[in-house]
Tab-separated table of C-alpha atoms in Angstrom:
chain	number	residue	atom	x	y	z
A	12	MET	CA	-13.082	-21.207	-10.494
A	13	GLN	CA	-14.658	-21.278	-7.039
A	14	GLN	CA	-15.526	-17.791	-5.782
A	15	TYR	CA	-14.280	-16.773	-2.340
A	16	THR	CA	-15.110	-13.825	-0.101
A	17	GLU	CA	-12.527	-11.064	0.350
A	18	ASN	CA	-11.376	-12.501	3.706
A	19	GLU	CA	-11.099	-16.015	2.311
A	20	LEU	CA	-9.160	-14.685	-0.650
A	21	VAL	CA	-6.716	-12.870	1.635
A	22	GLU	CA	-6.212	-16.077	3.650
A	23	ARG	CA	-5.576	-18.035	0.482
A	24	LEU	CA	-3.082	-15.400	-0.662
A	25	ARG	CA	-1.164	-15.969	2.585
A	26	ASP	CA	-1.006	-19.746	2.040
A	27	ARG	CA	1.875	-20.831	-0.206
A	28	ALA	CA	-0.136	-23.787	-1.466
A	29	THR	CA	-2.996	-21.648	-2.781
A	30	VAL	CA	-1.393	-18.261	-3.458
A	31	ARG	CA	-1.174	-18.577	-7.220
A	32	GLU	CA	-4.748	-19.757	-7.633
A	33	ALA	CA	-5.969	-17.021	-5.304
A	34	PHE	CA	-4.000	-14.403	-7.231
A	35	ALA	CA	-5.588	-15.574	-10.470
A	36	GLN	CA	-8.951	-14.897	-8.894
A	37	VAL	CA	-7.800	-11.438	-7.839
A	38	VAL	CA	-6.767	-10.706	-11.429
A	39	SER	CA	-10.091	-11.987	-12.681
A	40	LEU	CA	-12.023	-9.819	-10.196
A	41	TYR	CA	-10.134	-6.558	-10.600
A	42	GLY	CA	-8.231	-6.793	-13.879
A	43	GLU	CA	-10.805	-5.178	-16.141
A	44	LYS	CA	-11.693	-2.413	-13.705
A	45	LEU	CA	-8.027	-1.539	-13.239
A	46	TYR	CA	-7.439	-1.635	-16.972
A	47	TRP	CA	-10.091	0.996	-17.638
A	48	HIS	CA	-8.872	3.131	-14.783
A	49	ILE	CA	-5.322	3.091	-16.184
A	50	ARG	CA	-6.552	3.508	-19.758
A	51	ARG	CA	-8.423	6.694	-18.921
A	52	MET	CA	-5.236	8.109	-17.431
A	53	VAL	CA	-2.824	7.201	-20.217
A	54	MET	CA	-5.242	7.053	-23.194
A	55	SER	CA	-3.314	4.482	-25.232
A	56	HIS	CA	-4.279	0.785	-25.111
A	57	GLU	CA	-0.645	-0.377	-25.446
A	58	ASP	CA	0.500	1.812	-22.561
A	59	ALA	CA	-2.471	0.818	-20.433
A	60	ASN	CA	-1.750	-2.868	-21.090
A	61	ASP	CA	1.893	-2.444	-20.078
A	62	LEU	CA	1.015	-0.547	-16.924
A	63	LEU	CA	-1.637	-3.091	-15.980
A	64	GLN	CA	0.950	-5.868	-16.323
A	65	ASN	CA	3.374	-3.883	-14.165
A	66	THR	CA	0.668	-3.335	-11.553
A	67	PHE	CA	-0.089	-7.023	-11.201
A	68	ILE	CA	3.574	-8.028	-11.297
A	69	LYS	CA	4.305	-5.601	-8.449
A	70	ALA	CA	1.315	-6.923	-6.516
A	71	TRP	CA	2.478	-10.527	-7.105
A	72	LEU	CA	6.027	-9.771	-5.945
A	73	ASN	CA	4.680	-8.181	-2.750
A	74	VAL	CA	1.689	-10.409	-2.084
A	75	GLU	CA	3.099	-11.776	1.179
A	76	PHE	CA	3.312	-8.218	2.562
A	77	PHE	CA	-0.384	-7.527	2.014
A	78	ARG	CA	-1.713	-7.525	5.560
A	79	GLY	CA	-5.421	-7.183	4.747
A	80	ASP	CA	-5.871	-3.944	6.700
A	81	ALA	CA	-7.081	-2.264	3.484
A	82	LYS	CA	-9.319	-3.824	0.858
A	83	LEU	CA	-7.678	-5.737	-1.970
A	84	SER	CA	-9.117	-3.273	-4.494
A	85	THR	CA	-7.680	-0.316	-2.569
A	86	TRP	CA	-4.250	-1.943	-2.488
A	87	LEU	CA	-4.326	-2.642	-6.222
A	88	TYR	CA	-5.630	0.822	-7.071
A	89	ARG	CA	-2.767	2.398	-5.118
A	90	ILE	CA	-0.193	0.388	-7.090
A	91	ALA	CA	-1.932	1.217	-10.384
A	92	ILE	CA	-2.103	4.936	-9.544
A	93	ASN	CA	1.612	5.028	-8.722
A	94	GLU	CA	2.394	3.270	-11.984
A	95	CYS	CA	0.316	5.805	-13.929
A	96	ILE	CA	1.825	8.852	-12.236
A	97	THR	CA	5.382	7.534	-12.707
A	98	PHE	CA	4.664	6.772	-16.358
A	99	LEU	CA	3.142	10.185	-17.048
A	100	ASN	CA	6.017	12.017	-15.358
A	101	ARG	CA	8.502	10.018	-17.408
A	102	GLN	CA	6.584	10.861	-20.580
A	103	ARG	CA	6.551	14.551	-19.675
A	104	THR	CA	10.297	14.515	-19.076
A	105	ALA	CA	10.802	12.816	-22.418
A	106	ASN	CA	8.588	15.454	-24.091
A	107	CYS	CA	10.180	18.314	-22.133
A	108	LEU	CA	6.923	19.342	-20.482
A	109	SER	CA	6.328	20.625	-16.970
A	110	VAL	CA	3.685	18.966	-14.799
A	111	ASP	CA	1.470	22.036	-15.279
A	112	ASP	CA	1.364	21.766	-19.069
A	113	VAL	CA	-1.575	20.083	-20.726
A	114	ASP	CA	-0.649	16.576	-21.744
A	115	VAL	CA	-0.784	17.465	-25.415
A	116	PHE	CA	1.250	14.408	-26.321
A	117	LEU	CA	-1.535	12.228	-24.879
A	118	LEU	CA	-4.123	14.075	-26.900
A	119	GLU	CA	-2.111	13.575	-30.087
A	120	LYS	CA	-1.908	9.866	-29.274
A	121	LEU	CA	-5.663	9.810	-28.814
A	122	LYS	CA	-6.451	11.470	-32.133
A	123	GLY	CA	-4.524	8.863	-34.036
A	124	ASP	CA	-5.660	5.929	-31.919
A	125	ASP	CA	-7.558	3.094	-33.658
A	126	TYR	CA	-8.991	2.149	-30.316
A	127	PHE	CA	-10.677	5.493	-29.691
A	128	ASP	CA	-14.190	5.526	-31.003
A	129	GLY	CA	-15.528	8.811	-29.670
A	130	ASP	CA	-17.147	11.723	-31.480
A	131	GLU	CA	-16.017	15.330	-31.256
A	132	LEU	CA	-17.791	15.894	-27.940
A	133	GLN	CA	-16.054	12.873	-26.460
A	134	LEU	CA	-12.712	14.120	-27.757
A	135	ASN	CA	-13.356	17.544	-26.239
A	136	LEU	CA	-14.259	15.917	-22.936
A	137	GLN	CA	-10.975	13.974	-22.953
A	138	LYS	CA	-9.135	17.186	-23.837
A	139	ALA	CA	-10.799	18.931	-20.898
A	140	VAL	CA	-9.941	16.070	-18.537
A	141	LEU	CA	-6.315	16.114	-19.692
A	142	ALA	CA	-6.133	19.773	-18.697
A	143	LEU	CA	-6.676	18.803	-15.055
A	144	PRO	CA	-3.726	18.155	-12.709
A	145	ASP	CA	-2.971	14.438	-12.291
A	146	LYS	CA	-4.537	13.971	-8.896
A	147	GLN	CA	-7.676	15.898	-9.829
A	148	ARG	CA	-7.907	13.887	-13.044
A	149	LEU	CA	-7.743	10.711	-10.970
A	150	VAL	CA	-10.525	11.979	-8.712
A	151	PHE	CA	-12.674	12.970	-11.679
A	152	ASN	CA	-12.157	9.645	-13.482
A	153	MET	CA	-12.820	7.585	-10.367
A	154	LYS	CA	-16.028	9.454	-9.613
A	155	TYR	CA	-17.390	10.279	-13.055
A	156	PHE	CA	-16.462	7.115	-14.972
A	157	ASP	CA	-16.013	4.468	-12.246
A	158	ASP	CA	-18.685	5.881	-9.918
A	159	MET	CA	-16.541	5.018	-6.906
A	160	LYS	CA	-17.689	5.973	-3.410
A	161	TYR	CA	-15.756	8.850	-1.855
A	162	GLU	CA	-14.759	6.623	1.075
A	163	GLU	CA	-13.130	4.109	-1.295
A	164	MET	CA	-11.371	6.909	-3.166
A	165	SER	CA	-10.168	8.328	0.142
A	166	GLU	CA	-8.497	5.029	1.022
A	167	ALA	CA	-6.895	4.636	-2.395
A	168	LEU	CA	-5.643	8.215	-2.675
A	169	GLY	CA	-4.909	8.949	0.988
A	170	THR	CA	-6.999	12.129	0.866
A	171	SER	CA	-9.958	13.093	3.062
A	172	VAL	CA	-13.502	12.667	1.770
A	173	GLY	CA	-14.131	16.398	2.092
A	174	ALA	CA	-11.086	17.272	0.011
A	175	LEU	CA	-12.131	14.751	-2.640
A	176	LYS	CA	-15.634	16.164	-2.869
A	177	ALA	CA	-14.222	19.651	-3.276
A	178	SER	CA	-11.719	18.435	-5.854
A	179	TYR	CA	-14.434	16.676	-7.874
A	180	HIS	CA	-16.702	19.687	-7.778
A	181	HIS	CA	-13.879	21.932	-9.025
A	182	ALA	CA	-12.972	19.402	-11.701
A	183	VAL	CA	-16.538	19.379	-13.018
A	184	LYS	CA	-16.560	23.186	-13.019
A	185	LYS	CA	-13.231	23.380	-14.894
A	186	ILE	CA	-14.374	20.817	-17.455
A	187	SER	CA	-17.683	22.594	-17.996
A	188	ASP	CA	-15.886	25.923	-18.457
A	189	PHE	CA	-13.446	24.263	-20.854
A	190	LEU	CA	-16.240	22.719	-22.914
A	191	THR	CA	-18.234	25.956	-22.910
A	192	LYS	CA	-15.215	27.919	-24.100
A	193	ASP	CA	-14.687	25.432	-26.891
A	194	ALA	CA	-18.353	25.273	-27.908
B	9	MET	CA	-21.871	28.081	-11.283
B	10	ILE	CA	-22.059	25.259	-13.846
B	11	ARG	CA	-24.387	25.909	-16.766
B	12	LYS	CA	-27.354	23.548	-16.758
B	13	ASP	CA	-26.943	22.542	-20.426
B	14	MET	CA	-23.268	21.705	-19.832
B	15	LYS	CA	-24.200	19.714	-16.737
B	16	ASP	CA	-26.728	17.783	-18.855
B	17	GLU	CA	-24.075	17.117	-21.513
B	18	LEU	CA	-21.727	15.745	-18.878
B	19	GLU	CA	-24.493	13.548	-17.530
B	20	LYS	CA	-25.203	12.257	-21.043
B	21	LEU	CA	-21.583	11.363	-21.617
B	22	LYS	CA	-21.275	9.553	-18.298
B	23	GLY	CA	-22.319	6.074	-19.379
B	24	LYS	CA	-20.484	6.171	-22.693
B	25	ASN	CA	-17.040	4.686	-23.150
B	26	PRO	CA	-15.250	5.916	-26.267
B	27	PHE	CA	-12.246	3.663	-25.674
B	28	LYS	CA	-12.054	0.276	-27.381
B	29	THR	CA	-9.835	-2.745	-26.928
B	30	PRO	CA	-8.506	-5.324	-29.404
B	31	ASP	CA	-10.831	-8.282	-29.962
B	32	GLY	CA	-10.716	-10.801	-27.144
B	33	TYR	CA	-8.360	-8.689	-25.048
B	34	LEU	CA	-10.567	-8.508	-21.974
B	35	ASP	CA	-11.671	-12.153	-22.277
B	36	ASN	CA	-8.045	-13.337	-22.200
B	37	LEU	CA	-6.830	-10.751	-19.716
B	38	THR	CA	-6.462	-13.058	-16.697
B	39	THR	CA	-4.614	-15.740	-18.669
B	40	GLN	CA	-2.317	-13.179	-20.247
B	41	ILE	CA	-1.444	-11.577	-16.921
B	42	MET	CA	-0.898	-14.869	-15.100
B	43	GLN	CA	1.438	-16.012	-17.871
B	44	GLN	CA	3.574	-12.900	-17.360
B	45	LEU	CA	3.980	-13.383	-13.618
B	46	PRO	CA	7.483	-14.486	-12.599
B	47	GLU	CA	7.941	-17.785	-10.748
B	48	ARG	CA	8.238	-17.275	-7.030
B	49	VAL	CA	9.794	-19.323	-4.284
B	50	PHE	CA	8.113	-18.461	-1.038
B	51	GLU	CA	10.543	-19.006	1.860
B	52	GLU	CA	9.619	-21.165	4.846
B	53	PRO	CA	9.019	-19.029	7.922
B	54	ARG	CA	12.036	-19.425	10.206
B	55	LYS	CA	11.360	-21.459	13.379
B	56	VAL	CA	12.506	-19.662	16.524
B	57	SER	CA	14.103	-22.057	19.089
B	58	LEU	CA	13.374	-21.945	22.816
B	59	LYS	CA	16.936	-20.772	23.446
B	60	GLU	CA	16.502	-17.831	21.040
B	61	ARG	CA	13.279	-16.837	22.759
B	62	VAL	CA	14.660	-17.015	26.311
B	63	LEU	CA	18.166	-15.611	25.839
B	64	PRO	CA	17.095	-11.969	25.287
B	65	TRP	CA	15.332	-12.020	28.678
B	66	VAL	CA	18.402	-13.476	30.387
B	67	TYR	CA	20.551	-10.761	28.795
B	68	LEU	CA	18.058	-8.135	29.941
B	69	ALA	CA	18.153	-9.485	33.503
B	70	ALA	CA	21.971	-9.469	33.439
B	71	VAL	CA	21.994	-5.862	32.192
B	72	ILE	CA	19.593	-4.769	34.922
B	73	ALA	CA	21.609	-6.617	37.550
B	74	GLY	CA	24.830	-5.165	36.196
B	75	LEU	CA	23.433	-1.638	36.219
B	76	GLY	CA	22.126	-2.142	39.714
B	77	LEU	CA	25.518	-3.323	40.906
B	78	PHE	CA	27.229	-0.449	39.114
B	79	PHE	CA	25.022	2.205	40.697
B	80	ASP	CA	25.354	0.560	44.036
B	81	LEU	CA	29.135	0.581	43.793
B	82	LEU	CA	28.971	4.196	42.691
B	83	LYS	CA	26.848	5.026	45.679
B	84	GLY	CA	29.287	3.125	47.849
B	85	ALA	CA	32.209	5.101	46.452
B	86	LYS	CA	30.387	8.411	47.051
B	87	ASN	CA	29.687	7.453	50.643
B	88	GLY	CA	33.316	6.352	51.028
B	89	ASP	CA	34.042	8.707	53.980
B	90	SER	CA	30.948	7.775	55.905
B	91	ASN	CA	31.809	4.106	55.442
B	92	ILE	CA	35.198	4.695	57.078
B	93	VAL	CA	33.479	6.443	59.940
B	94	GLN	CA	31.056	3.512	60.225
B	95	ASN	CA	34.001	1.095	60.206
B	96	VAL	CA	35.564	2.967	63.085
B	97	GLN	CA	32.230	2.724	64.834
B	98	GLY	CA	32.353	-1.026	64.332
B	99	SER	CA	29.680	-1.431	61.600
B	100	LEU	CA	29.978	-3.548	58.386
B	101	HIS	CA	33.249	-3.513	56.407
B	102	PRO	CA	32.546	-1.816	52.986
B	103	ALA	CA	33.987	-4.796	51.136
B	104	THR	CA	31.650	-7.178	52.988
B	105	GLU	CA	28.660	-4.904	52.351
B	106	GLN	CA	29.508	-4.829	48.664
B	107	GLU	CA	29.867	-8.592	48.594
B	108	GLU	CA	26.497	-8.952	50.255
B	109	ASN	CA	24.947	-6.541	47.716
B	110	ALA	CA	26.504	-8.505	44.872
B	111	ASP	CA	25.148	-11.743	46.340
B	112	TYR	CA	21.712	-10.212	46.734
B	113	LEU	CA	21.699	-8.947	43.153
B	114	GLU	CA	22.774	-12.356	41.914
B	115	TYR	CA	19.939	-13.880	43.914
B	116	LEU	CA	17.425	-11.430	42.346
B	117	GLU	CA	18.769	-12.136	38.872
B	118	THR	CA	18.441	-15.901	39.383
B	119	GLN	CA	14.891	-15.514	40.694
B	120	TYR	CA	13.926	-13.347	37.708
B	121	ALA	CA	15.511	-15.684	35.155
B	122	ASN	CA	13.845	-18.709	36.760
B	123	TYR	CA	10.484	-16.933	36.679
B	124	MET	CA	10.838	-16.082	32.964
B	125	LEU	CA	12.174	-19.558	32.115
B	126	ALA	CA	9.409	-21.358	34.021
B	127	GLU	CA	6.760	-19.800	31.792
B	128	GLU	CA	8.630	-20.617	28.587
B	129	ILE	CA	9.448	-24.204	29.683
B	130	GLU	CA	5.764	-24.735	30.550
B	131	LYS	CA	4.734	-23.557	27.088
B	132	PHE	CA	7.433	-25.678	25.460
B	133	GLU	CA	6.311	-28.790	27.350
């Protein structure tokens, strides 16, 4: 597959003759990254796979409305984040939990998951991360695991860089306190 | 304040991914996703005719002319008494003045429409 620049890719997405091929390249470029981002939010591989599919289907159905004023990755991240938040809220409703409760059901899923290969420290870290509010968890994951720049995160989340830095700092503090308490 | 040993632990865990995927999942990801995408029929962008582009301007000119005529008539009605006085003094009959105003407005409207049309016709040609 020939590689195109972001601008060329956006142009090809606008052309009916090349849209499908261009979209395949978009999936190839961002699919894995998005998968891991979603996976860290929802823990389970099956759920992450479903949400990733939904993300790309939504992007495909709205591809002609992508104006190119944000980066492709930002656009896709926004869709993926909305999918995750909607999914988690639905799961909480189904499990009769408020948004402030720790997502215990996710932790239970993780413990029994064949596709989780972490030791006790890793499990404790995931437990600590699950104790964070959704948006703060997103910020922590994007910075700690994906090493995203604050400017990119700001575009994807619609929050100022300053607020994100503060949120990340607090997240790290909460996680450290959580891990210390457990140790 | 974050304890230094806890900070170090977090740093150590940073590069490690405890999550796994089924064999071949990531290698086949693009194919799998593309296969799930629904077929789409992208509609042709609608061509806008010259008439559709010009008509709104003509309507706008007619509205402006109509409003102008309306306000002028209103003004004429308000000055009704003074017009009668003017008539007595031998100046223009109010009906004639109104006709002249209407003619003048029609003239302005035609000039405006021609000006707008000229540009569009030039582009079209």
